[in-house]
Amino acid sequence: MGVLKRFEQRLEGLVNGTFAKVFKSEVQPVEIAGALQRECDNNATIWNRDRTVVPNDFIVELSGGDYDRLAPYSGQLGEELAGMVKEYAKQQRYTFMGEIKVHLEKSPSLDTGLYRVRSRTLAASSSAHGPSSPTFGGAAPMSPPPGAPAYPARPAGAPPVPAGPPPGAGAAAGFRGTLRRWVEINGTRHQISRPTLVLGRSTEADVRIDDPGVSRRHCEIQATEPATIRDLGSTNGIVVDGQHTKRATLRDGSRVVVGSTTVIYRQAEG
């Protein structure tokens, strides 16, 4: 069972089902959890071959309405989200500089159903390790908060930029390998070894998905740089990282919902 599924099941039993009522808003807890996972992946800093450090201090910005709805449960929800991040990091062999914390904040610039994630790496002494570089994820437009320094965007799939090795560590040289791409569906990995990959219910699709909500030729992943996905005129459409769309850019960890099936796009150097 995946980390996100276990997280969702734990929430279902909290506060006698109160969370199920609270989260009927457009922002779902599993969406936030997925955004935190992507935040770790996208901001992983390679210190040496045995240590990859990821952020440990996260701020989830919500619209006024969503924040007011979730604020009474922010403490418990923050603990659950922090636990999910820790579990995911263990699975990916990531490490932290200090305690994992997840905070909720109200943002007047966001509409209901949209959210934004900022993160930074804080040492155990609570002093920032390196510059506090806000990074963004989730369903909201990726614009920096007022006063935040601007940083150039890295291309999708590019390896993380090291913040510098720990004291005493040697500067080991690294080499970029071939970019491998694949999708994970119900625990099964399907390699993307050609320029396009068609997902659908038909036996003629490159990857067949046995789901009545999936069209015969539902969508197509294009192995460009960055990778993209487009709807092929399906009946029920596609949802990419929480948003209904006809076409979207994919990054490592992007979640695509077709019918009632979740497709996870993955890519890695090697």
mmCIF file of C-alpha atoms in Angstrom:
data_model
loop_
_atom_site.group_PDB
_atom_site.id
_atom_site.type_symbol
_atom_site.label_atom_id
_atom_site.label_comp_id
_atom_site.label_asym_id
_atom_site.label_seq_id
_atom_site.Cartn_x
_atom_site.Cartn_y
_atom_site.Cartn_z
ATOM 1 C CA MET A 1 0.000 0.000 0.000
ATOM 2 C CA GLY A 2 1.340 3.423 -0.963
ATOM 3 C CA VAL A 3 2.267 6.217 1.448
ATOM 4 C CA LEU A 4 -0.575 8.478 0.271
ATOM 5 C CA LYS A 5 -3.170 5.692 0.602
ATOM 6 C CA ARG A 6 -2.106 4.927 4.171
ATOM 7 C CA PHE A 7 -2.213 8.643 4.974
ATOM 8 C CA GLU A 8 -5.748 8.905 3.581
ATOM 9 C CA GLN A 9 -6.929 5.889 5.583
ATOM 10 C CA ARG A 10 -5.537 7.339 8.812
ATOM 11 C CA LEU A 11 -7.420 10.588 8.230
ATOM 12 C CA GLU A 12 -10.700 8.727 7.690
ATOM 13 C CA GLY A 13 -10.677 7.504 11.289
ATOM 14 C CA LEU A 14 -9.759 10.796 12.949
ATOM 15 C CA VAL A 15 -12.179 12.742 15.135
ATOM 16 C CA ASN A 16 -15.068 10.345 14.462
ATOM 17 C CA GLY A 17 -15.161 11.173 10.790
ATOM 18 C CA THR A 18 -15.037 14.954 11.272
ATOM 19 C CA PHE A 19 -12.220 15.199 8.733
ATOM 20 C CA ALA A 20 -14.402 13.603 6.072
ATOM 21 C CA LYS A 21 -16.886 16.481 6.466
ATOM 22 C CA VAL A 22 -14.251 19.188 6.672
ATOM 23 C CA PHE A 23 -12.510 18.042 3.521
ATOM 24 C CA LYS A 24 -15.522 18.127 1.244
ATOM 25 C CA SER A 25 -14.103 21.452 0.068
ATOM 26 C CA GLU A 26 -12.100 21.453 -3.146
ATOM 27 C CA VAL A 27 -8.793 21.168 -1.300
ATOM 28 C CA GLN A 28 -8.390 17.533 -0.259
ATOM 29 C CA PRO A 29 -5.796 16.349 2.285
ATOM 30 C CA VAL A 30 -4.338 13.819 -0.133
ATOM 31 C CA GLU A 31 -3.704 16.651 -2.634
ATOM 32 C CA ILE A 32 -1.710 18.563 -0.014
ATOM 33 C CA ALA A 33 0.133 15.378 0.932
ATOM 34 C CA GLY A 34 1.021 14.770 -2.720
ATOM 35 C CA ALA A 35 2.248 18.366 -3.059
ATOM 36 C CA LEU A 36 4.536 17.885 -0.038
ATOM 37 C CA GLN A 37 5.988 14.754 -1.620
ATOM 38 C CA ARG A 38 6.704 16.654 -4.833
ATOM 39 C CA GLU A 39 8.220 19.499 -2.803
ATOM 40 C CA CYS A 40 10.693 17.008 -1.332
ATOM 41 C CA ASP A 41 11.505 15.510 -4.739
ATOM 42 C CA ASN A 42 11.942 18.876 -6.458
ATOM 43 C CA ASN A 43 14.150 20.356 -3.717
ATOM 44 C CA ALA A 44 16.302 17.363 -2.834
ATOM 45 C CA THR A 45 19.942 18.408 -2.345
ATOM 46 C CA ILE A 46 22.608 15.776 -2.996
ATOM 47 C CA TRP A 47 25.405 16.150 -0.439
ATOM 48 C CA ASN A 48 27.211 12.948 -1.268
ATOM 49 C CA ARG A 49 26.407 9.530 -2.677
ATOM 50 C CA ASP A 50 24.940 8.404 0.643
ATOM 51 C CA ARG A 51 23.024 11.499 1.691
ATOM 52 C CA THR A 52 20.264 13.487 0.004
ATOM 53 C CA VAL A 53 18.763 16.271 2.133
ATOM 54 C CA VAL A 54 15.199 17.523 1.635
ATOM 55 C CA PRO A 55 13.263 20.405 3.238
ATOM 56 C CA ASN A 56 11.809 19.829 6.684
ATOM 57 C CA ASP A 57 9.804 23.031 7.251
ATOM 58 C CA PHE A 58 6.672 23.430 5.101
ATOM 59 C CA ILE A 59 4.025 26.144 4.851
ATOM 60 C CA VAL A 60 0.746 25.340 3.082
ATOM 61 C CA GLU A 61 -0.999 28.531 1.962
ATOM 62 C CA LEU A 62 -4.798 28.306 1.622
ATOM 63 C CA SER A 63 -7.597 30.625 0.588
ATOM 64 C CA GLY A 64 -9.470 32.403 3.368
ATOM 65 C CA GLY A 65 -12.433 30.027 3.153
ATOM 66 C CA ASP A 66 -10.370 26.838 3.106
ATOM 67 C CA TYR A 67 -8.122 28.104 5.921
ATOM 68 C CA ASP A 68 -11.079 28.988 8.159
ATOM 69 C CA ARG A 69 -12.522 25.536 7.552
ATOM 70 C CA LEU A 70 -9.283 23.720 8.397
ATOM 71 C CA ALA A 71 -7.856 25.971 11.117
ATOM 72 C CA PRO A 72 -9.591 24.158 14.033
ATOM 73 C CA TYR A 73 -7.823 20.958 12.960
ATOM 74 C CA SER A 74 -4.523 22.489 11.869
ATOM 75 C CA GLY A 75 -2.500 20.961 14.702
ATOM 76 C CA GLN A 76 -3.657 17.414 14.126
ATOM 77 C CA LEU A 77 -3.563 17.757 10.355
ATOM 78 C CA GLY A 78 -0.041 19.202 10.528
ATOM 79 C CA GLU A 79 1.112 16.211 12.584
ATOM 80 C CA GLU A 80 -0.423 13.753 10.120
ATOM 81 C CA LEU A 81 1.151 15.541 7.149
ATOM 82 C CA ALA A 82 4.546 15.648 8.899
ATOM 83 C CA GLY A 83 4.258 11.919 9.575
ATOM 84 C CA MET A 84 3.455 11.299 5.916
ATOM 85 C CA VAL A 85 6.532 13.315 4.823
ATOM 86 C CA LYS A 86 8.719 11.314 7.198
ATOM 87 C CA GLU A 87 7.345 8.025 5.889
ATOM 88 C CA TYR A 88 7.845 9.110 2.275
ATOM 89 C CA ALA A 89 11.401 10.295 2.979
ATOM 90 C CA LYS A 90 12.265 6.930 4.533
ATOM 91 C CA GLN A 91 10.941 5.203 1.424
ATOM 92 C CA GLN A 92 13.019 7.470 -0.857
ATOM 93 C CA ARG A 93 16.084 7.412 1.459
ATOM 94 C CA TYR A 94 15.963 11.162 2.046
ATOM 95 C CA THR A 95 17.317 12.772 5.206
ATOM 96 C CA PHE A 96 16.425 15.937 7.156
ATOM 97 C CA MET A 97 18.444 18.596 8.948
ATOM 98 C CA GLY A 98 15.897 18.970 11.748
ATOM 99 C CA GLU A 99 12.366 18.328 12.941
ATOM 100 C CA ILE A 100 9.641 18.082 10.280
ATOM 101 C CA LYS A 101 6.953 20.743 10.614
ATOM 102 C CA VAL A 102 3.914 21.568 8.473
ATOM 103 C CA HIS A 103 2.019 24.836 9.040
ATOM 104 C CA LEU A 104 -1.172 26.207 7.496
ATOM 105 C CA GLU A 105 -1.379 29.881 6.525
ATOM 106 C CA LYS A 106 -4.120 32.068 5.070
ATOM 107 C CA SER A 107 -3.388 33.751 1.748
ATOM 108 C CA PRO A 108 -5.753 36.463 0.434
ATOM 109 C CA SER A 109 -4.367 35.981 -3.078
ATOM 110 C CA LEU A 110 -5.727 32.425 -3.409
ATOM 111 C CA ASP A 111 -9.221 31.406 -4.474
ATOM 112 C CA THR A 112 -11.140 28.581 -2.813
ATOM 113 C CA GLY A 113 -9.757 25.213 -3.815
ATOM 114 C CA LEU A 114 -6.267 26.502 -4.626
ATOM 115 C CA TYR A 115 -3.217 26.063 -2.438
ATOM 116 C CA ARG A 116 0.497 26.829 -2.520
ATOM 117 C CA VAL A 117 3.370 25.079 -0.764
ATOM 118 C CA ARG A 118 6.571 26.775 0.431
ATOM 119 C CA SER A 119 9.465 24.927 1.999
ATOM 120 C CA ARG A 120 12.911 25.420 3.464
ATOM 121 C CA THR A 121 15.607 23.429 5.197
ATOM 122 C CA LEU A 122 16.061 24.264 8.887
ATOM 123 C CA ALA A 123 18.805 22.818 11.044
ATOM 124 C CA ALA A 124 17.995 21.308 14.423
ATOM 125 C CA SER A 125 18.942 24.589 16.084
ATOM 126 C CA SER A 126 16.099 26.217 14.082
ATOM 127 C CA SER A 127 18.570 28.354 12.161
ATOM 128 C CA ALA A 128 18.145 28.227 8.415
ATOM 129 C CA HIS A 129 20.579 26.076 6.496
ATOM 130 C CA GLY A 130 21.572 28.252 3.574
ATOM 131 C CA PRO A 131 19.217 30.872 2.106
ATOM 132 C CA SER A 132 15.518 30.547 2.851
ATOM 133 C CA SER A 133 14.394 29.825 -0.693
ATOM 134 C CA PRO A 134 10.617 29.577 -0.995
ATOM 135 C CA THR A 135 9.565 27.026 -3.589
ATOM 136 C CA PHE A 136 6.074 26.336 -4.734
ATOM 137 C CA GLY A 137 3.925 23.384 -5.655
ATOM 138 C CA GLY A 138 0.318 22.265 -5.711
ATOM 139 C CA ALA A 139 -2.612 23.581 -7.676
ATOM 140 C CA ALA A 140 -2.040 27.317 -7.374
ATOM 141 C CA PRO A 141 -0.110 29.518 -9.810
ATOM 142 C CA MET A 142 3.570 29.441 -8.870
ATOM 143 C CA SER A 143 4.138 33.111 -8.096
ATOM 144 C CA PRO A 144 6.452 34.037 -5.196
ATOM 145 C CA PRO A 145 5.068 35.792 -2.107
ATOM 146 C CA PRO A 146 5.624 39.541 -1.705
ATOM 147 C CA GLY A 147 9.254 40.325 -0.928
ATOM 148 C CA ALA A 148 10.536 36.845 -1.778
ATOM 149 C CA PRO A 149 13.758 36.755 -3.799
ATOM 150 C CA ALA A 150 13.429 35.562 -7.390
ATOM 151 C CA TYR A 151 15.203 32.388 -8.458
ATOM 152 C CA PRO A 152 15.490 31.065 -12.019
ATOM 153 C CA ALA A 153 13.353 28.018 -12.682
ATOM 154 C CA ARG A 154 15.119 24.757 -13.396
ATOM 155 C CA PRO A 155 13.963 22.639 -16.343
ATOM 156 C CA ALA A 156 11.667 19.756 -15.431
ATOM 157 C CA GLY A 157 13.689 16.614 -14.797
ATOM 158 C CA ALA A 158 16.922 18.492 -14.090
ATOM 159 C CA PRO A 159 18.886 17.171 -11.107
ATOM 160 C CA PRO A 160 18.661 19.264 -7.920
ATOM 161 C CA VAL A 161 21.295 21.963 -7.493
ATOM 162 C CA PRO A 162 23.445 21.143 -4.438
ATOM 163 C CA ALA A 163 23.554 23.828 -1.769
ATOM 164 C CA GLY A 164 27.149 22.799 -1.105
ATOM 165 C CA PRO A 165 28.648 19.743 0.562
ATOM 166 C CA PRO A 166 28.682 19.357 4.347
ATOM 167 C CA PRO A 167 31.859 20.378 6.190
ATOM 168 C CA GLY A 168 34.716 18.047 5.334
ATOM 169 C CA ALA A 169 32.959 16.395 2.407
ATOM 170 C CA GLY A 170 34.839 16.091 -0.846
ATOM 171 C CA ALA A 171 33.484 17.585 -4.056
ATOM 172 C CA ALA A 172 32.720 14.381 -5.902
ATOM 173 C CA ALA A 173 32.101 14.806 -9.608
ATOM 174 C CA GLY A 174 28.803 13.553 -11.015
ATOM 175 C CA PHE A 175 27.717 12.602 -14.514
ATOM 176 C CA ARG A 176 24.265 12.968 -16.047
ATOM 177 C CA GLY A 177 22.870 9.742 -17.416
ATOM 178 C CA THR A 178 20.015 9.028 -19.761
ATOM 179 C CA LEU A 179 16.640 10.269 -18.535
ATOM 180 C CA ARG A 180 14.462 7.248 -17.803
ATOM 181 C CA ARG A 181 10.680 7.695 -17.795
ATOM 182 C CA TRP A 182 7.909 5.408 -16.635
ATOM 183 C CA VAL A 183 4.386 5.392 -15.202
ATOM 184 C CA GLU A 184 3.121 3.485 -12.185
ATOM 185 C CA ILE A 185 -0.442 2.147 -12.247
ATOM 186 C CA ASN A 186 -1.809 0.077 -9.346
ATOM 187 C CA GLY A 187 1.732 -0.805 -8.294
ATOM 188 C CA THR A 188 2.854 -1.877 -11.785
ATOM 189 C CA ARG A 189 5.622 0.014 -13.608
ATOM 190 C CA HIS A 190 5.330 0.669 -17.352
ATOM 191 C CA GLN A 191 8.443 2.017 -19.085
ATOM 192 C CA ILE A 192 8.126 4.848 -21.622
ATOM 193 C CA SER A 193 10.544 3.713 -24.306
ATOM 194 C CA ARG A 194 9.072 5.515 -27.310
ATOM 195 C CA PRO A 195 8.219 9.165 -28.108
ATOM 196 C CA THR A 196 4.553 8.702 -27.139
ATOM 197 C CA LEU A 197 2.641 6.422 -24.790
ATOM 198 C CA VAL A 198 -1.128 6.017 -25.232
ATOM 199 C CA LEU A 199 -3.195 5.071 -22.175
ATOM 200 C CA GLY A 200 -6.673 3.638 -22.633
ATOM 201 C CA ARG A 201 -9.127 0.776 -22.237
ATOM 202 C CA SER A 202 -8.536 -0.594 -25.742
ATOM 203 C CA THR A 203 -6.173 -3.512 -26.310
ATOM 204 C CA GLU A 204 -4.572 -1.302 -28.956
ATOM 205 C CA ALA A 205 -3.424 1.231 -26.331
ATOM 206 C CA ASP A 206 0.237 1.098 -25.331
ATOM 207 C CA VAL A 207 -0.847 0.708 -21.701
ATOM 208 C CA ARG A 208 -4.271 -0.850 -21.195
ATOM 209 C CA ILE A 209 -6.276 0.318 -18.159
ATOM 210 C CA ASP A 210 -9.206 -1.902 -17.233
ATOM 211 C CA ASP A 211 -11.488 0.824 -15.883
ATOM 212 C CA PRO A 212 -15.027 1.536 -17.190
ATOM 213 C CA GLY A 213 -14.401 5.262 -16.705
ATOM 214 C CA VAL A 214 -11.450 5.174 -19.109
ATOM 215 C CA SER A 215 -11.994 5.699 -22.844
ATOM 216 C CA ARG A 216 -10.534 3.358 -25.458
ATOM 217 C CA ARG A 217 -7.811 5.902 -26.286
ATOM 218 C CA HIS A 218 -7.957 8.158 -23.267
ATOM 219 C CA CYS A 219 -4.752 10.208 -23.191
ATOM 220 C CA GLU A 220 -1.205 10.329 -24.501
ATOM 221 C CA ILE A 221 2.088 11.027 -22.738
ATOM 222 C CA GLN A 222 4.713 12.682 -24.932
ATOM 223 C CA ALA A 223 8.314 12.039 -23.912
ATOM 224 C CA THR A 224 9.454 15.573 -24.708
ATOM 225 C CA GLU A 225 11.557 17.822 -22.466
ATOM 226 C CA PRO A 226 9.636 18.560 -20.364
ATOM 227 C CA ALA A 227 7.218 15.645 -20.702
ATOM 228 C CA THR A 228 3.590 16.482 -21.434
ATOM 229 C CA ILE A 229 0.237 14.728 -21.389
ATOM 230 C CA ARG A 230 -2.798 15.481 -23.526
ATOM 231 C CA ASP A 231 -6.393 14.302 -23.531
ATOM 232 C CA LEU A 232 -7.345 12.369 -26.692
ATOM 233 C CA GLY A 233 -10.984 13.411 -26.599
ATOM 234 C CA SER A 234 -11.919 11.074 -23.750
ATOM 235 C CA THR A 235 -15.391 11.020 -22.223
ATOM 236 C CA ASN A 236 -14.354 11.817 -18.640
ATOM 237 C CA GLY A 237 -11.199 13.865 -19.256
ATOM 238 C CA ILE A 238 -8.005 13.884 -17.223
ATOM 239 C CA VAL A 239 -7.056 15.437 -13.883
ATOM 240 C CA VAL A 240 -3.375 16.339 -13.493
ATOM 241 C CA ASP A 241 -2.139 17.178 -10.002
ATOM 242 C CA GLY A 242 -5.654 18.094 -8.888
ATOM 243 C CA GLN A 243 -6.733 20.123 -11.925
ATOM 244 C CA HIS A 244 -8.985 19.186 -14.835
ATOM 245 C CA THR A 245 -7.123 19.922 -18.045
ATOM 246 C CA LYS A 246 -6.750 19.029 -21.722
ATOM 247 C CA ARG A 247 -2.955 19.287 -21.738
ATOM 248 C CA ALA A 248 -0.373 19.643 -18.983
ATOM 249 C CA THR A 249 3.346 19.475 -18.285
ATOM 250 C CA LEU A 250 4.459 16.493 -16.233
ATOM 251 C CA ARG A 251 7.199 16.355 -13.630
ATOM 252 C CA ASP A 252 8.494 13.529 -11.512
ATOM 253 C CA GLY A 253 5.687 12.499 -9.159
ATOM 254 C CA SER A 254 2.837 14.080 -11.150
ATOM 255 C CA ARG A 255 -0.468 12.294 -10.499
ATOM 256 C CA VAL A 256 -2.873 11.825 -13.393
ATOM 257 C CA VAL A 257 -6.404 10.600 -12.695
ATOM 258 C CA VAL A 258 -8.219 8.843 -15.548
ATOM 259 C CA GLY A 259 -11.630 7.433 -14.672
ATOM 260 C CA SER A 260 -11.108 6.089 -11.158
ATOM 261 C CA THR A 261 -7.478 5.111 -11.791
ATOM 262 C CA THR A 262 -4.432 7.110 -10.667
ATOM 263 C CA VAL A 263 -1.375 7.135 -12.930
ATOM 264 C CA ILE A 264 1.900 8.345 -11.392
ATOM 265 C CA TYR A 265 4.477 9.735 -13.810
ATOM 266 C CA ARG A 266 8.101 9.166 -12.839
ATOM 267 C CA GLN A 267 11.461 10.135 -14.320
ATOM 268 C CA ALA A 268 15.046 9.778 -13.151
ATOM 269 C CA GLU A 269 18.592 10.067 -14.413
ATOM 270 C CA GLY A 270 20.325 6.795 -14.961
#
